[in-house]
PDB file of C-alpha atoms in Angstrom:
ATOM      1  CA  MET A 170     -23.856 -47.980  23.697  1.00 49.00           C
ATOM      2  CA  ASN A 171     -24.251 -50.950  22.899  1.00 47.00           C
ATOM      3  CA  ALA A 172     -21.552 -53.779  22.147  1.00 46.00           C
ATOM      4  CA  ARG A 173     -22.112 -53.406  18.079  1.00 51.00           C
ATOM      5  CA  LEU A 174     -22.222 -49.695  18.298  1.00 50.00           C
ATOM      6  CA  LEU A 175     -19.036 -49.548  19.874  1.00 54.00           C
ATOM      7  CA  ALA A 176     -17.755 -52.371  17.334  1.00 54.00           C
ATOM      8  CA  SER A 177     -19.697 -49.902  14.135  1.00 51.00           C
ATOM      9  CA  LEU A 178     -17.257 -47.337  16.217  1.00 52.00           C
ATOM     10  CA  LEU A 179     -14.266 -48.326  16.352  1.00 57.00           C
ATOM     11  CA  VAL A 180     -14.124 -51.208  12.692  1.00 50.00           C
ATOM     12  CA  ALA A 181     -11.184 -48.820  14.397  1.00 38.00           C
ATOM     13  CA  CYS A 182      -3.572 -48.517  18.372  1.00 33.00           C
ATOM     14  CA  VAL A 183      -2.680 -48.589  21.379  1.00 33.00           C
ATOM     15  CA  LEU A 184      -4.570 -51.681  23.961  1.00 34.00           C
ATOM     16  CA  LEU A 185      -2.200 -51.946  26.500  1.00 32.00           C
ATOM     17  CA  THR A 186       0.079 -49.370  25.324  1.00 33.00           C
ATOM     18  CA  GLY A 187      -0.580 -46.274  24.398  1.00 37.00           C
ATOM     19  CA  CYS A 188      -1.873 -43.994  21.630  1.00 39.00           C
ATOM     20  CA  GLY A 189       0.242 -43.252  18.674  1.00 40.00           C
ATOM     21  CA  ASP A 190       2.352 -46.547  17.534  1.00 41.00           C
ATOM     22  CA  GLU A 191       0.110 -47.844  15.564  1.00 47.00           C
ATOM     23  CA  SER A 192       1.557 -50.253  13.067  1.00 46.00           C
ATOM     24  CA  LYS A 193       0.980 -49.099   9.722  1.00 49.00           C
ATOM     25  CA  PRO A 194      -1.128 -51.731   7.148  1.00 47.00           C
ATOM     26  CA  ASP A 195      -0.256 -53.398   4.287  1.00 57.00           C
ATOM     27  CA  SER A 196      -2.966 -51.732   2.368  1.00 73.00           C
ATOM     28  CA  ALA A 197      -6.351 -50.480   3.126  1.00 87.00           C
ATOM     29  CA  ASP A 198      -7.574 -54.354   2.642  1.00 90.00           C
ATOM     30  CA  ALA A 199      -5.751 -55.484   5.287  1.00 92.00           C
ATOM     31  CA  PHE A 200      -7.495 -52.667   7.589  1.00 93.00           C
ATOM     32  CA  CYS A 201     -10.873 -53.288   6.496  1.00 94.00           C
ATOM     33  CA  ALA A 202     -10.420 -57.024   6.621  1.00 94.00           C
ATOM     34  CA  ALA A 203      -9.407 -56.047  10.459  1.00 94.00           C
ATOM     35  CA  ALA A 204     -12.379 -53.724  11.080  1.00 94.00           C
ATOM     36  CA  ALA A 205     -14.882 -56.369   8.786  1.00 94.00           C
ATOM     37  CA  LYS A 206     -13.745 -58.953  11.697  1.00 94.00           C
ATOM     38  CA  LEU A 207     -14.498 -56.299  14.017  1.00 92.00           C
ATOM     39  CA  ASP A 208     -18.050 -56.086  13.629  1.00 91.00           C
ATOM     40  CA  SER A 209     -18.699 -59.441  12.994  1.00 93.00           C
ATOM     41  CA  ALA A 210     -17.697 -60.317  15.924  1.00 92.00           C
ATOM     42  CA  SER A 211     -20.000 -58.386  18.067  1.00 85.00           C
ATOM     43  CA  GLY A 212     -22.450 -60.607  19.901  1.00 87.00           C
ATOM     44  CA  ASN A 213     -19.326 -62.307  21.858  1.00 92.00           C
ATOM     45  CA  TRP A 214     -17.517 -60.514  24.130  1.00 92.00           C
ATOM     46  CA  HIS A 215     -14.583 -62.959  24.153  1.00 93.00           C
ATOM     47  CA  ALA A 216     -14.027 -62.811  20.220  1.00 94.00           C
ATOM     48  CA  SER A 217     -14.823 -58.739  20.660  1.00 93.00           C
ATOM     49  CA  GLN A 218     -11.978 -59.216  22.430  1.00 94.00           C
ATOM     50  CA  VAL A 219      -9.189 -61.231  20.067  1.00 95.00           C
ATOM     51  CA  ALA A 220     -10.572 -58.786  16.894  1.00 95.00           C
ATOM     52  CA  ALA A 221      -9.396 -55.998  18.637  1.00 94.00           C
ATOM     53  CA  ARG A 222      -6.390 -57.810  19.327  1.00 94.00           C
ATOM     54  CA  ALA A 223      -5.266 -58.652  16.101  1.00 94.00           C
ATOM     55  CA  TRP A 224      -7.016 -55.100  14.930  1.00 94.00           C
ATOM     56  CA  ARG A 225      -3.994 -53.219  16.930  1.00 91.00           C
ATOM     57  CA  GLU A 226      -1.530 -54.922  15.168  1.00 93.00           C
ATOM     58  CA  VAL A 227      -2.915 -54.106  11.337  1.00 94.00           C
ATOM     59  CA  GLY A 228      -3.390 -50.471  12.931  1.00 93.00           C
ATOM     60  CA  LEU A 229      -4.513 -47.154  11.048  1.00 93.00           C
ATOM     61  CA  PRO A 230      -3.247 -46.541   7.899  1.00 91.00           C
ATOM     62  CA  ASP A 231      -0.771 -43.425   7.039  1.00 89.00           C
ATOM     63  CA  ASP A 232      -3.570 -41.338   6.329  1.00 88.00           C
ATOM     64  CA  ALA A 233      -6.062 -40.880   9.368  1.00 93.00           C
ATOM     65  CA  PRO A 234      -6.624 -37.705  10.863  1.00 96.00           C
ATOM     66  CA  ALA A 235      -5.875 -36.914  14.327  1.00 97.00           C
ATOM     67  CA  ASN A 236      -9.098 -37.879  16.169  1.00 97.00           C
ATOM     68  CA  VAL A 237      -8.943 -40.594  13.905  1.00 96.00           C
ATOM     69  CA  ARG A 238      -6.663 -41.656  15.543  1.00 96.00           C
ATOM     70  CA  ARG A 239      -7.649 -41.261  19.948  1.00 97.00           C
ATOM     71  CA  GLY A 240     -10.909 -42.893  18.412  1.00 97.00           C
ATOM     72  CA  PHE A 241      -9.096 -45.944  17.070  1.00 96.00           C
ATOM     73  CA  GLY A 242      -7.105 -46.551  20.340  1.00 95.00           C
ATOM     74  CA  LEU A 243      -9.454 -45.397  22.851  1.00 97.00           C
ATOM     75  CA  GLY A 244     -11.790 -47.421  21.712  1.00 95.00           C
ATOM     76  CA  LEU A 245      -9.678 -50.687  21.492  1.00 95.00           C
ATOM     77  CA  ARG A 246      -7.964 -49.873  24.514  1.00 95.00           C
ATOM     78  CA  LEU A 247     -12.031 -50.414  26.995  1.00 96.00           C
ATOM     79  CA  ILE A 248     -12.939 -52.956  24.516  1.00 94.00           C
ATOM     80  CA  VAL A 249      -9.840 -55.113  25.792  1.00 94.00           C
ATOM     81  CA  THR A 250      -9.294 -53.864  29.047  1.00 96.00           C
ATOM     82  CA  THR A 251     -13.576 -54.329  30.099  1.00 95.00           C
ATOM     83  CA  ARG A 252     -14.631 -57.540  31.111  1.00 94.00           C
ATOM     84  CA  SER A 253     -18.472 -56.996  30.137  1.00 91.00           C
ATOM     85  CA  GLN A 254     -20.832 -55.608  27.745  1.00 85.00           C
ATOM     86  CA  LYS A 255     -22.568 -54.255  30.591  1.00 91.00           C
ATOM     87  CA  GLN A 256     -19.252 -53.666  32.649  1.00 95.00           C
ATOM     88  CA  LEU A 257     -18.100 -51.252  29.252  1.00 93.00           C
ATOM     89  CA  ASP A 258     -21.987 -50.047  28.682  1.00 92.00           C
ATOM     90  CA  HIS A 259     -21.066 -48.091  31.887  1.00 96.00           C
ATOM     91  CA  ARG A 260     -17.771 -47.776  30.382  1.00 97.00           C
ATOM     92  CA  VAL A 261     -18.767 -45.395  27.403  1.00 95.00           C
ATOM     93  CA  ARG A 262     -21.198 -44.256  29.460  1.00 96.00           C
ATOM     94  CA  LEU A 263     -18.322 -41.755  31.562  1.00 97.00           C
ATOM     95  CA  LEU A 264     -16.584 -40.575  28.950  1.00 97.00           C
ATOM     96  CA  SER A 265     -16.725 -36.564  27.307  1.00 97.00           C
ATOM     97  CA  PRO A 266     -17.983 -35.292  24.567  1.00 98.00           C
ATOM     98  CA  ILE A 267     -14.782 -35.253  22.991  1.00 97.00           C
ATOM     99  CA  GLN A 268     -14.317 -38.929  23.248  1.00 98.00           C
ATOM    100  CA  HIS A 269     -18.072 -39.737  21.866  1.00 97.00           C
ATOM    101  CA  ASP A 270     -16.758 -37.778  18.951  1.00 97.00           C
ATOM    102  CA  ASP A 271     -13.277 -39.663  18.482  1.00 97.00           C
ATOM    103  CA  LEU A 272     -14.859 -42.672  18.720  1.00 96.00           C
ATOM    104  CA  LYS A 273     -17.656 -41.386  15.589  1.00 96.00           C
ATOM    105  CA  ALA A 274     -14.777 -40.094  13.703  1.00 97.00           C
ATOM    106  CA  VAL A 275     -13.338 -44.135  13.694  1.00 95.00           C
ATOM    107  CA  ASP A 276     -16.629 -44.815  12.748  1.00 93.00           C
ATOM    108  CA  GLY A 277     -17.115 -41.873   9.560  1.00 95.00           C
ATOM    109  CA  TYR A 278     -13.117 -43.105   8.160  1.00 95.00           C
ATOM    110  CA  VAL A 279     -14.012 -46.334   7.850  1.00 95.00           C
ATOM    111  CA  ALA A 280     -17.410 -46.419   5.672  1.00 94.00           C
ATOM    112  CA  GLU A 281     -15.295 -43.853   3.674  1.00 94.00           C
ATOM    113  CA  THR A 282     -12.136 -46.624   3.794  1.00 93.00           C
ATOM    114  CA  CYS A 283     -13.534 -49.171   3.956  1.00 92.00           C
ATOM    115  CA  PRO A 284     -17.019 -49.776   0.275  1.00 81.00           C
ATOM    116  CA  SER A 285     -19.837 -52.059   0.711  1.00 70.00           C
TER     117      SER A 285
END
């Protein structure tokens, strides 16, 4: 899984502080803008990390289901705490099927919440 795929799965809490306590965006527009910024940063590792940190500050809308919250936190944490694309690819391969499903749930939630 490359950074672009992971970013789109995330175009989604917890980077270094733990999951479940993310800030709430003022609107779906703020959430979608932060998601788009992360997606557009793919291909530039440092920019992806900056965008992931910024997205954490925006957080998830209140209606996000539990699996989306877990995937959001996991994905952002992976991006922020990983040193390179190669290391990220390795770490993603080690995730459980449930963790992969949580990441995919973020992708579906973003697609539903953020019309292109």
